[in-house]
PDB file of C-alpha atoms in Angstrom:
ATOM      1  CA  UNK M  60      -7.663  14.736 -37.854  1.00 83.00           C
ATOM      2  CA  UNK M  61      -6.130  12.238 -35.644  1.00 92.00           C
ATOM      3  CA  UNK M  62      -9.211   9.658 -36.113  1.00 95.00           C
ATOM      4  CA  UNK M  63     -11.369   9.183 -39.421  1.00 95.00           C
ATOM      5  CA  UNK M  64     -15.076   8.979 -39.136  1.00 95.00           C
ATOM      6  CA  UNK M  65     -15.310   5.555 -40.426  1.00 97.00           C
ATOM      7  CA  UNK M  66     -12.736   4.513 -38.144  1.00 97.00           C
ATOM      8  CA  UNK M  67     -14.621   5.420 -35.213  1.00 98.00           C
ATOM      9  CA  UNK M  68     -18.140   4.400 -36.616  1.00 97.00           C
ATOM     10  CA  UNK M  69     -16.715   0.826 -37.741  1.00 98.00           C
ATOM     11  CA  UNK M  70     -14.848   0.317 -34.463  1.00 98.00           C
ATOM     12  CA  UNK M  71     -15.475  -3.252 -33.242  1.00 97.00           C
ATOM     13  CA  UNK M  72     -15.683  -2.085 -29.721  1.00 97.00           C
ATOM     14  CA  UNK M  73     -18.391   0.664 -30.713  1.00 97.00           C
ATOM     15  CA  UNK M  74     -20.960  -1.441 -28.769  1.00 95.00           C
ATOM     16  CA  UNK M  75     -19.183  -1.149 -25.640  1.00 97.00           C
ATOM     17  CA  UNK M  76     -18.270   2.492 -25.947  1.00 98.00           C
ATOM     18  CA  UNK M  77     -22.043   3.057 -26.535  1.00 97.00           C
ATOM     19  CA  UNK M  78     -22.885   1.190 -23.215  1.00 95.00           C
ATOM     20  CA  UNK M  79     -19.740   3.359 -21.530  1.00 97.00           C
ATOM     21  CA  UNK M  80     -21.614   6.609 -22.492  1.00 96.00           C
ATOM     22  CA  UNK M  81     -25.132   5.453 -21.650  1.00 94.00           C
ATOM     23  CA  UNK M  82     -23.995   4.585 -18.256  1.00 93.00           C
ATOM     24  CA  UNK M  83     -22.263   8.015 -17.994  1.00 93.00           C
ATOM     25  CA  UNK M  84     -24.671  10.285 -19.374  1.00 90.00           C
ATOM     26  CA  UNK M  85     -27.504   8.791 -17.570  1.00 87.00           C
ATOM     27  CA  UNK M  86     -25.758   8.620 -14.402  1.00 86.00           C
ATOM     28  CA  UNK M  87     -24.764  12.545 -14.499  1.00 86.00           C
ATOM     29  CA  UNK M  88     -28.532  13.267 -14.417  1.00 81.00           C
ATOM     30  CA  UNK M  89     -29.642  10.547 -12.187  1.00 75.00           C
ATOM     31  CA  UNK M  90     -31.448  11.704  -9.239  1.00 69.00           C
ATOM     32  CA  UNK M  91     -30.570  15.412  -9.867  1.00 73.00           C
ATOM     33  CA  UNK M  92     -33.879  16.703 -10.762  1.00 71.00           C
ATOM     34  CA  UNK M  93     -33.121  20.334 -10.828  1.00 74.00           C
ATOM     35  CA  UNK M  94     -30.239  19.713 -13.540  1.00 75.00           C
ATOM     36  CA  UNK M  95     -32.853  17.859 -15.384  1.00 72.00           C
ATOM     37  CA  UNK M  96     -35.465  20.636 -15.240  1.00 71.00           C
ATOM     38  CA  UNK M  97     -33.084  23.190 -15.972  1.00 71.00           C
ATOM     39  CA  UNK M  98     -31.807  21.682 -18.995  1.00 66.00           C
ATOM     40  CA  UNK M  99     -35.145  19.919 -20.262  1.00 65.00           C
ATOM     41  CA  UNK M 100     -35.522  21.894 -23.632  1.00 63.00           C
ATOM     42  CA  UNK M 101     -33.196  21.444 -26.388  1.00 57.00           C
ATOM     43  CA  UNK M 102     -32.333  25.185 -26.418  1.00 62.00           C
ATOM     44  CA  UNK M 103     -31.297  24.652 -22.687  1.00 71.00           C
ATOM     45  CA  UNK M 104     -28.697  22.521 -23.658  1.00 73.00           C
ATOM     46  CA  UNK M 105     -27.206  24.705 -26.760  1.00 78.00           C
ATOM     47  CA  UNK M 106     -27.443  27.992 -24.328  1.00 82.00           C
ATOM     48  CA  UNK M 107     -25.529  25.977 -21.767  1.00 81.00           C
ATOM     49  CA  UNK M 108     -22.754  24.465 -23.835  1.00 85.00           C
ATOM     50  CA  UNK M 109     -22.465  28.091 -26.014  1.00 90.00           C
ATOM     51  CA  UNK M 110     -22.104  29.951 -22.576  1.00 92.00           C
ATOM     52  CA  UNK M 111     -19.067  28.078 -22.069  1.00 92.00           C
ATOM     53  CA  UNK M 112     -17.593  28.168 -25.029  1.00 93.00           C
ATOM     54  CA  UNK M 113     -18.374  31.878 -25.827  1.00 94.00           C
ATOM     55  CA  UNK M 114     -16.738  32.773 -22.340  1.00 95.00           C
ATOM     56  CA  UNK M 115     -13.599  30.830 -22.690  1.00 94.00           C
ATOM     57  CA  UNK M 116     -12.977  32.535 -26.177  1.00 93.00           C
ATOM     58  CA  UNK M 117     -13.553  36.266 -24.774  1.00 94.00           C
ATOM     59  CA  UNK M 118     -10.689  38.374 -24.833  1.00 94.00           C
ATOM     60  CA  UNK M 119     -11.604  41.641 -22.995  1.00 92.00           C
ATOM     61  CA  UNK M 120      -9.231  43.718 -25.069  1.00 92.00           C
ATOM     62  CA  UNK M 121     -11.099  42.651 -28.373  1.00 93.00           C
ATOM     63  CA  UNK M 122     -14.671  44.024 -28.414  1.00 93.00           C
ATOM     64  CA  UNK M 123     -15.856  41.583 -31.016  1.00 93.00           C
ATOM     65  CA  UNK M 124     -15.311  38.739 -28.714  1.00 95.00           C
ATOM     66  CA  UNK M 125     -17.145  39.673 -25.708  1.00 96.00           C
ATOM     67  CA  UNK M 126     -19.636  37.700 -24.618  1.00 95.00           C
ATOM     68  CA  UNK M 127     -23.063  39.628 -24.438  1.00 95.00           C
ATOM     69  CA  UNK M 128     -26.521  38.165 -25.138  1.00 94.00           C
ATOM     70  CA  UNK M 129     -26.307  39.642 -28.787  1.00 93.00           C
ATOM     71  CA  UNK M 130     -23.028  37.002 -29.205  1.00 94.00           C
ATOM     72  CA  UNK M 131     -24.929  34.308 -27.654  1.00 92.00           C
ATOM     73  CA  UNK M 132     -28.028  34.559 -29.931  1.00 91.00           C
ATOM     74  CA  UNK M 133     -25.521  35.137 -32.866  1.00 90.00           C
ATOM     75  CA  UNK M 134     -23.788  31.663 -32.022  1.00 88.00           C
ATOM     76  CA  UNK M 135     -27.427  30.046 -31.417  1.00 85.00           C
ATOM     77  CA  UNK M 136     -28.457  30.868 -34.905  1.00 84.00           C
ATOM     78  CA  UNK M 137     -25.721  28.764 -36.043  1.00 81.00           C
ATOM     79  CA  UNK M 138     -27.705  25.888 -34.911  1.00 78.00           C
ATOM     80  CA  UNK M 139     -30.914  27.127 -36.476  1.00 74.00           C
ATOM     81  CA  UNK M 140     -32.117  27.982 -32.931  1.00 66.00           C
ATOM     82  CA  UNK M 141     -32.610  32.075 -33.490  1.00 58.00           C
ATOM     83  CA  UNK M 142     -35.247  32.790 -31.495  1.00 74.00           C
ATOM     84  CA  UNK M 143     -34.295  36.012 -29.716  1.00 79.00           C
ATOM     85  CA  UNK M 144     -37.279  36.287 -27.098  1.00 83.00           C
ATOM     86  CA  UNK M 145     -36.557  32.399 -26.071  1.00 80.00           C
ATOM     87  CA  UNK M 146     -32.971  33.059 -25.893  1.00 85.00           C
ATOM     88  CA  UNK M 147     -33.692  35.794 -23.411  1.00 88.00           C
ATOM     89  CA  UNK M 148     -35.878  33.764 -21.624  1.00 84.00           C
ATOM     90  CA  UNK M 149     -33.495  31.217 -20.871  1.00 83.00           C
ATOM     91  CA  UNK M 150     -30.851  33.607 -20.285  1.00 88.00           C
ATOM     92  CA  UNK M 151     -32.930  35.102 -17.349  1.00 88.00           C
ATOM     93  CA  UNK M 152     -33.670  31.337 -16.222  1.00 84.00           C
ATOM     94  CA  UNK M 153     -29.847  30.745 -15.793  1.00 87.00           C
ATOM     95  CA  UNK M 154     -29.072  33.890 -14.006  1.00 90.00           C
ATOM     96  CA  UNK M 155     -32.373  33.184 -11.732  1.00 89.00           C
ATOM     97  CA  UNK M 156     -30.498  29.983 -10.384  1.00 86.00           C
ATOM     98  CA  UNK M 157     -27.466  31.051 -10.180  1.00 90.00           C
ATOM     99  CA  UNK M 158     -25.482  29.585 -13.304  1.00 89.00           C
ATOM    100  CA  UNK M 159     -25.044  33.179 -15.238  1.00 93.00           C
ATOM    101  CA  UNK M 160     -24.270  36.208 -13.973  1.00 95.00           C
ATOM    102  CA  UNK M 161     -24.506  39.817 -15.775  1.00 94.00           C
ATOM    103  CA  UNK M 162     -21.919  43.195 -15.112  1.00 93.00           C
ATOM    104  CA  UNK M 163     -21.060  45.888 -17.183  1.00 93.00           C
ATOM    105  CA  UNK M 164     -18.165  45.613 -19.657  1.00 92.00           C
ATOM    106  CA  UNK M 165     -14.640  47.219 -18.585  1.00 89.00           C
ATOM    107  CA  UNK M 166     -14.537  50.502 -19.782  1.00 87.00           C
ATOM    108  CA  UNK M 167     -17.932  50.664 -21.504  1.00 87.00           C
ATOM    109  CA  UNK M 168     -20.760  50.724 -18.814  1.00 85.00           C
ATOM    110  CA  UNK M 169     -23.435  50.848 -21.358  1.00 90.00           C
ATOM    111  CA  UNK M 170     -22.807  46.967 -22.509  1.00 94.00           C
ATOM    112  CA  UNK M 171     -23.503  44.104 -20.052  1.00 94.00           C
ATOM    113  CA  UNK M 172     -21.231  41.070 -20.369  1.00 96.00           C
ATOM    114  CA  UNK M 173     -22.501  37.669 -19.287  1.00 95.00           C
ATOM    115  CA  UNK M 174     -20.324  35.522 -16.981  1.00 95.00           C
ATOM    116  CA  UNK M 175     -20.744  31.911 -16.031  1.00 94.00           C
ATOM    117  CA  UNK M 176     -20.368  31.155 -12.210  1.00 94.00           C
ATOM    118  CA  UNK M 177     -18.850  27.986 -10.920  1.00 93.00           C
ATOM    119  CA  UNK M 178     -21.926  26.269 -10.777  1.00 90.00           C
ATOM    120  CA  UNK M 179     -22.306  26.164 -14.399  1.00 91.00           C
ATOM    121  CA  UNK M 180     -18.546  25.474 -15.068  1.00 93.00           C
ATOM    122  CA  UNK M 181     -18.455  22.631 -12.739  1.00 92.00           C
ATOM    123  CA  UNK M 182     -21.330  20.906 -14.207  1.00 90.00           C
ATOM    124  CA  UNK M 183     -20.167  21.659 -18.095  1.00 93.00           C
ATOM    125  CA  UNK M 184     -16.744  19.963 -16.834  1.00 95.00           C
ATOM    126  CA  UNK M 185     -18.882  17.037 -15.831  1.00 93.00           C
ATOM    127  CA  UNK M 186     -20.888  16.856 -18.871  1.00 92.00           C
ATOM    128  CA  UNK M 187     -17.541  17.173 -21.271  1.00 95.00           C
ATOM    129  CA  UNK M 188     -15.837  14.575 -19.564  1.00 96.00           C
ATOM    130  CA  UNK M 189     -19.080  12.241 -19.818  1.00 95.00           C
ATOM    131  CA  UNK M 190     -18.557  12.770 -23.757  1.00 95.00           C
ATOM    132  CA  UNK M 191     -15.330  11.468 -23.818  1.00 98.00           C
ATOM    133  CA  UNK M 192     -15.776   8.198 -21.987  1.00 98.00           C
ATOM    134  CA  UNK M 193     -16.671   6.512 -25.158  1.00 98.00           C
ATOM    135  CA  UNK M 194     -13.393   7.785 -26.649  1.00 98.00           C
ATOM    136  CA  UNK M 195     -11.369   6.584 -24.028  1.00 97.00           C
ATOM    137  CA  UNK M 196     -13.253   3.369 -24.284  1.00 98.00           C
ATOM    138  CA  UNK M 197     -12.377   2.890 -28.073  1.00 98.00           C
ATOM    139  CA  UNK M 198      -8.922   4.456 -28.031  1.00 98.00           C
ATOM    140  CA  UNK M 199      -7.018   3.945 -24.459  1.00 96.00           C
ATOM    141  CA  UNK M 200      -3.652   4.707 -26.023  1.00 96.00           C
ATOM    142  CA  UNK M 201      -4.905   8.247 -26.637  1.00 97.00           C
ATOM    143  CA  UNK M 202      -4.176  10.950 -23.869  1.00 95.00           C
ATOM    144  CA  UNK M 203      -7.889  12.181 -22.378  1.00 97.00           C
ATOM    145  CA  UNK M 204      -6.723  12.592 -18.772  1.00 96.00           C
ATOM    146  CA  UNK M 205      -6.949  16.256 -18.466  1.00 96.00           C
ATOM    147  CA  UNK M 206     -10.554  16.285 -19.855  1.00 96.00           C
ATOM    148  CA  UNK M 207     -11.479  13.422 -17.836  1.00 97.00           C
ATOM    149  CA  UNK M 208      -9.678  14.718 -14.615  1.00 96.00           C
ATOM    150  CA  UNK M 209     -12.109  17.691 -14.948  1.00 95.00           C
ATOM    151  CA  UNK M 210      -9.047  19.808 -15.015  1.00 94.00           C
ATOM    152  CA  UNK M 211     -10.224  23.258 -14.355  1.00 93.00           C
ATOM    153  CA  UNK M 212      -7.372  25.085 -16.642  1.00 94.00           C
ATOM    154  CA  UNK M 213      -7.824  22.678 -19.179  1.00 96.00           C
ATOM    155  CA  UNK M 214     -11.567  22.825 -19.532  1.00 95.00           C
ATOM    156  CA  UNK M 215     -11.618  26.574 -20.075  1.00 94.00           C
ATOM    157  CA  UNK M 216      -8.568  25.869 -22.959  1.00 95.00           C
ATOM    158  CA  UNK M 217     -10.650  23.016 -24.367  1.00 96.00           C
ATOM    159  CA  UNK M 218     -13.885  25.447 -24.719  1.00 95.00           C
ATOM    160  CA  UNK M 219     -12.013  28.280 -25.953  1.00 94.00           C
ATOM    161  CA  UNK M 220     -10.677  25.661 -28.737  1.00 94.00           C
ATOM    162  CA  UNK M 221     -14.005  24.420 -29.397  1.00 92.00           C
ATOM    163  CA  UNK M 222     -15.422  27.853 -30.986  1.00 89.00           C
ATOM    164  CA  UNK M 223     -14.091  27.250 -34.584  1.00 90.00           C
ATOM    165  CA  UNK M 224     -15.730  23.516 -34.828  1.00 91.00           C
ATOM    166  CA  UNK M 225     -19.303  25.010 -34.014  1.00 87.00           C
ATOM    167  CA  UNK M 226     -20.313  25.725 -37.490  1.00 86.00           C
ATOM    168  CA  UNK M 227     -19.188  22.238 -38.848  1.00 90.00           C
ATOM    169  CA  UNK M 228     -20.662  20.645 -35.923  1.00 89.00           C
ATOM    170  CA  UNK M 229     -24.116  22.490 -36.598  1.00 87.00           C
ATOM    171  CA  UNK M 230     -23.884  21.191 -40.277  1.00 90.00           C
ATOM    172  CA  UNK M 231     -23.073  17.591 -39.152  1.00 91.00           C
ATOM    173  CA  UNK M 232     -26.036  17.637 -36.801  1.00 88.00           C
ATOM    174  CA  UNK M 233     -28.466  18.413 -39.601  1.00 88.00           C
ATOM    175  CA  UNK M 234     -27.200  15.045 -41.530  1.00 92.00           C
ATOM    176  CA  UNK M 235     -28.738  13.110 -38.168  1.00 93.00           C
ATOM    177  CA  UNK M 236     -32.256  13.472 -38.529  1.00 93.00           C
ATOM    178  CA  UNK M 237     -33.115  10.559 -36.421  1.00 93.00           C
ATOM    179  CA  UNK M 238     -30.830  12.226 -33.487  1.00 91.00           C
ATOM    180  CA  UNK M 239     -32.623  15.701 -34.118  1.00 90.00           C
ATOM    181  CA  UNK M 240     -36.149  13.878 -33.728  1.00 92.00           C
ATOM    182  CA  UNK M 241     -35.330  13.409 -30.013  1.00 91.00           C
ATOM    183  CA  UNK M 242     -33.311  16.786 -29.556  1.00 85.00           C
ATOM    184  CA  UNK M 243     -36.021  19.090 -30.937  1.00 81.00           C
ATOM    185  CA  UNK M 244     -38.655  17.519 -27.846  1.00 83.00           C
ATOM    186  CA  UNK M 245     -38.493  18.437 -24.332  1.00 78.00           C
ATOM    187  CA  UNK M 246     -36.386  16.056 -22.230  1.00 81.00           C
ATOM    188  CA  UNK M 247     -35.617  14.300 -25.845  1.00 86.00           C
ATOM    189  CA  UNK M 248     -32.110  13.171 -25.380  1.00 88.00           C
ATOM    190  CA  UNK M 249     -32.571  12.088 -21.687  1.00 86.00           C
ATOM    191  CA  UNK M 250     -35.474   9.813 -22.727  1.00 90.00           C
ATOM    192  CA  UNK M 251     -33.585   8.617 -25.815  1.00 92.00           C
ATOM    193  CA  UNK M 252     -30.435   7.606 -23.835  1.00 91.00           C
ATOM    194  CA  UNK M 253     -32.711   6.333 -20.810  1.00 90.00           C
ATOM    195  CA  UNK M 254     -34.590   3.736 -23.035  1.00 93.00           C
ATOM    196  CA  UNK M 255     -31.320   2.819 -25.081  1.00 94.00           C
ATOM    197  CA  UNK M 256     -29.677   2.285 -21.744  1.00 92.00           C
ATOM    198  CA  UNK M 257     -32.615  -0.043 -20.637  1.00 91.00           C
ATOM    199  CA  UNK M 258     -32.422  -2.060 -23.573  1.00 92.00           C
ATOM    200  CA  UNK M 259     -28.620  -2.780 -23.331  1.00 92.00           C
ATOM    201  CA  UNK M 260     -29.032  -3.633 -19.619  1.00 91.00           C
ATOM    202  CA  UNK M 261     -31.468  -6.168 -20.725  1.00 87.00           C
ATOM    203  CA  UNK M 262     -28.869  -7.997 -22.805  1.00 74.00           C
ATOM    204  CA  UNK M 263     -31.470  -9.112 -25.491  1.00 76.00           C
ATOM    205  CA  UNK M 264     -31.870  -6.519 -28.441  1.00 69.00           C
ATOM    206  CA  UNK M 265     -35.178  -7.715 -29.003  1.00 75.00           C
ATOM    207  CA  UNK M 266     -36.697  -7.497 -25.367  1.00 80.00           C
ATOM    208  CA  UNK M 267     -39.416  -4.956 -24.903  1.00 89.00           C
ATOM    209  CA  UNK M 268     -38.506  -1.743 -22.719  1.00 89.00           C
ATOM    210  CA  UNK M 269     -40.891   0.174 -20.902  1.00 90.00           C
ATOM    211  CA  UNK M 270     -40.475   3.688 -21.425  1.00 89.00           C
ATOM    212  CA  UNK M 271     -43.589   5.480 -19.413  1.00 87.00           C
ATOM    213  CA  UNK M 272     -41.259   5.542 -16.059  1.00 82.00           C
ATOM    214  CA  UNK M 273     -39.350   8.124 -18.033  1.00 81.00           C
ATOM    215  CA  UNK M 274     -42.034  10.605 -17.609  1.00 79.00           C
ATOM    216  CA  UNK M 275     -42.017  10.343 -13.862  1.00 76.00           C
ATOM    217  CA  UNK M 276     -38.279  10.386 -14.143  1.00 78.00           C
ATOM    218  CA  UNK M 277     -37.522  13.426 -15.879  1.00 79.00           C
ATOM    219  CA  UNK M 278     -40.619  15.498 -14.677  1.00 76.00           C
ATOM    220  CA  UNK M 279     -42.331  15.292 -18.297  1.00 81.00           C
ATOM    221  CA  UNK M 280     -46.177  14.255 -18.976  1.00 86.00           C
ATOM    222  CA  UNK M 281     -46.718  10.854 -20.032  1.00 89.00           C
ATOM    223  CA  UNK M 282     -48.846  12.195 -23.071  1.00 92.00           C
ATOM    224  CA  UNK M 283     -45.528  13.946 -24.409  1.00 90.00           C
ATOM    225  CA  UNK M 284     -43.373  10.883 -23.723  1.00 91.00           C
ATOM    226  CA  UNK M 285     -46.181   8.569 -25.749  1.00 93.00           C
ATOM    227  CA  UNK M 286     -46.532  11.258 -28.291  1.00 94.00           C
ATOM    228  CA  UNK M 287     -42.390  11.192 -28.489  1.00 94.00           C
ATOM    229  CA  UNK M 288     -42.734   7.549 -28.976  1.00 95.00           C
ATOM    230  CA  UNK M 289     -45.265   7.663 -31.539  1.00 95.00           C
ATOM    231  CA  UNK M 290     -42.802  10.115 -33.797  1.00 96.00           C
ATOM    232  CA  UNK M 291     -40.062   7.727 -33.374  1.00 96.00           C
ATOM    233  CA  UNK M 292     -42.450   4.681 -34.617  1.00 97.00           C
ATOM    234  CA  UNK M 293     -43.540   6.814 -37.473  1.00 97.00           C
ATOM    235  CA  UNK M 294     -39.651   7.066 -38.163  1.00 97.00           C
ATOM    236  CA  UNK M 295     -39.181   3.442 -37.962  1.00 97.00           C
ATOM    237  CA  UNK M 296     -37.121   3.964 -34.963  1.00 97.00           C
ATOM    238  CA  UNK M 297     -39.223   1.466 -32.286  1.00 96.00           C
ATOM    239  CA  UNK M 298     -42.281  -0.294 -32.241  1.00 95.00           C
ATOM    240  CA  UNK M 299     -44.774   0.276 -30.053  1.00 95.00           C
ATOM    241  CA  UNK M 300     -46.051  -2.803 -28.147  1.00 92.00           C
ATOM    242  CA  UNK M 301     -47.179  -4.365 -24.593  1.00 83.00           C
ATOM    243  CA  UNK M 302     -50.530  -3.920 -22.864  1.00 81.00           C
ATOM    244  CA  UNK M 303     -51.627  -0.389 -23.354  1.00 81.00           C
ATOM    245  CA  UNK M 304     -48.487   0.319 -25.955  1.00 86.00           C
ATOM    246  CA  UNK M 305     -46.572   0.985 -22.725  1.00 88.00           C
ATOM    247  CA  UNK M 306     -43.515  -0.579 -23.796  1.00 92.00           C
ATOM    248  CA  UNK M 307     -41.254   0.009 -27.243  1.00 94.00           C
ATOM    249  CA  UNK M 308     -38.982  -2.568 -29.506  1.00 94.00           C
ATOM    250  CA  UNK M 309     -35.949  -1.019 -30.389  1.00 94.00           C
ATOM    251  CA  UNK M 310     -35.597  -1.683 -34.449  1.00 95.00           C
ATOM    252  CA  UNK M 311     -31.976  -1.701 -36.076  1.00 94.00           C
ATOM    253  CA  UNK M 312     -32.355   1.914 -37.558  1.00 96.00           C
ATOM    254  CA  UNK M 313     -32.560   3.463 -34.026  1.00 96.00           C
ATOM    255  CA  UNK M 314     -29.310   1.662 -33.323  1.00 95.00           C
ATOM    256  CA  UNK M 315     -27.827   2.884 -36.276  1.00 96.00           C
ATOM    257  CA  UNK M 316     -28.539   6.244 -36.083  1.00 96.00           C
ATOM    258  CA  UNK M 317     -27.911   6.382 -32.457  1.00 96.00           C
ATOM    259  CA  UNK M 318     -24.046   5.162 -33.056  1.00 97.00           C
ATOM    260  CA  UNK M 319     -24.027   7.184 -36.282  1.00 97.00           C
ATOM    261  CA  UNK M 320     -24.613  10.728 -34.014  1.00 96.00           C
ATOM    262  CA  UNK M 321     -22.163   9.205 -31.198  1.00 97.00           C
ATOM    263  CA  UNK M 322     -19.721   8.424 -33.914  1.00 97.00           C
ATOM    264  CA  UNK M 323     -19.921  12.197 -34.899  1.00 96.00           C
ATOM    265  CA  UNK M 324     -19.606  13.487 -31.625  1.00 95.00           C
ATOM    266  CA  UNK M 325     -16.770  11.633 -30.870  1.00 97.00           C
ATOM    267  CA  UNK M 326     -14.981  12.589 -34.096  1.00 97.00           C
ATOM    268  CA  UNK M 327     -15.506  16.288 -33.219  1.00 96.00           C
ATOM    269  CA  UNK M 328     -14.369  15.918 -29.330  1.00 96.00           C
ATOM    270  CA  UNK M 329     -11.356  14.138 -30.450  1.00 97.00           C
ATOM    271  CA  UNK M 330     -10.319  16.682 -33.173  1.00 96.00           C
ATOM    272  CA  UNK M 331     -10.766  19.230 -30.238  1.00 96.00           C
ATOM    273  CA  UNK M 332      -8.783  17.473 -28.108  1.00 97.00           C
ATOM    274  CA  UNK M 333      -6.121  17.133 -30.220  1.00 96.00           C
ATOM    275  CA  UNK M 334      -5.789  21.096 -30.803  1.00 96.00           C
ATOM    276  CA  UNK M 335      -6.451  21.516 -27.003  1.00 96.00           C
ATOM    277  CA  UNK M 336      -3.732  18.973 -25.873  1.00 96.00           C
ATOM    278  CA  UNK M 337      -1.156  20.662 -28.215  1.00 94.00           C
ATOM    279  CA  UNK M 338      -1.930  23.936 -26.962  1.00 93.00           C
ATOM    280  CA  UNK M 339      -1.678  22.290 -23.213  1.00 93.00           C
ATOM    281  CA  UNK M 340       1.609  21.017 -23.968  1.00 91.00           C
ATOM    282  CA  UNK M 341       3.100  24.258 -25.386  1.00 90.00           C
ATOM    283  CA  UNK M 342       1.839  26.344 -22.684  1.00 83.00           C
ATOM    284  CA  UNK M 343       3.572  23.883 -20.150  1.00 77.00           C
ATOM    285  CA  UNK M 344       7.014  24.018 -22.153  1.00 79.00           C
ATOM    286  CA  UNK M 345       7.133  27.675 -22.345  1.00 72.00           C
ATOM    287  CA  UNK M 346       6.608  28.020 -18.553  1.00 71.00           C
ATOM    288  CA  UNK M 347       8.930  24.945 -17.960  1.00 69.00           C
ATOM    289  CA  UNK M 348       6.412  23.229 -16.170  1.00 67.00           C
ATOM    290  CA  UNK M 349       4.883  19.783 -16.638  1.00 58.00           C
ATOM    291  CA  UNK M 350       1.158  19.355 -17.461  1.00 55.00           C
ATOM    292  CA  UNK M 351      -0.630  17.511 -14.568  1.00 48.00           C
ATOM    293  CA  UNK M 352      -4.281  16.636 -13.998  1.00 44.00           C
ATOM    294  CA  UNK M 353      -5.889  18.864 -11.221  1.00 41.00           C
ATOM    295  CA  UNK M 354      -6.079  16.293  -8.382  1.00 32.00           C
ATOM    296  CA  UNK M 355      -8.455  18.238  -6.333  1.00 33.00           C
ATOM    297  CA  UNK M 356     -11.222  18.115  -8.633  1.00 34.00           C
ATOM    298  CA  UNK M 357     -10.498  14.331  -9.532  1.00 34.00           C
ATOM    299  CA  UNK M 358     -10.516  13.717  -5.817  1.00 31.00           C
ATOM    300  CA  UNK M 359     -13.791  15.817  -5.343  1.00 32.00           C
ATOM    301  CA  UNK M 360     -15.401  14.029  -8.340  1.00 36.00           C
ATOM    302  CA  UNK M 361     -14.619  10.472  -7.048  1.00 34.00           C
ATOM    303  CA  UNK M 362     -15.595  11.068  -3.660  1.00 28.00           C
TER     304      UNK M 362
END
């Protein structure tokens, strides 16, 4: 591991990295109600990410790696998400909106393989780049350019290298009860990031932050958002305040728990990047080419 967890968590610029991540994450979904609705539930986030990883790790010459619904269910069970019926529903929804396709396996028409579409891969590349923004903020001397440039080839390589890290990722998530409180609620991560960004933008850690607008913003009921904030208050993360209880104060435990979750994510992402960059450099050395960012994708993103 290039970075230690404590090195990330105790970095003096961690609040700056947090702000950069919140800006990037909220901006990713800002003004795109289709994506918000599609990825509203925690299970959909997991399905979405697991699709990218399992497909990239697939080797059609090795049947045990085939990307099937059964393989997806097995992968999700690592995260404690083992409802087969719900996975079937989510897969059907992703197929319906053009994020997933299904076709017969080569040489065995009885087996149906899943395949992502360009729409899913393009959004996953954006999502992945967002999670490298805080690392690039803290460690500008490390090379994260291929993932930040949304390079197609590097994205596939990175997703393939993620698979061995999934089990430890699931275990580490279980050590973050405050993060999981939001993650297991519909639109929880979106609401969590939105209220924290509002608090940071206020430039006053003691400022009351209105939270009800998150209901309209992310297409969930105000009752749902209110109940989520009541759960967060019981956990010691916020204090509901203001007329009619429509605002919250972000308590120190919320910041500390969020930073810990952010540091866990950076710790794992940097580890995957080290492996992927080594493979990336080796593949170009073997082919006698120089690895360069995908300028077409970069230009498209910046436009």
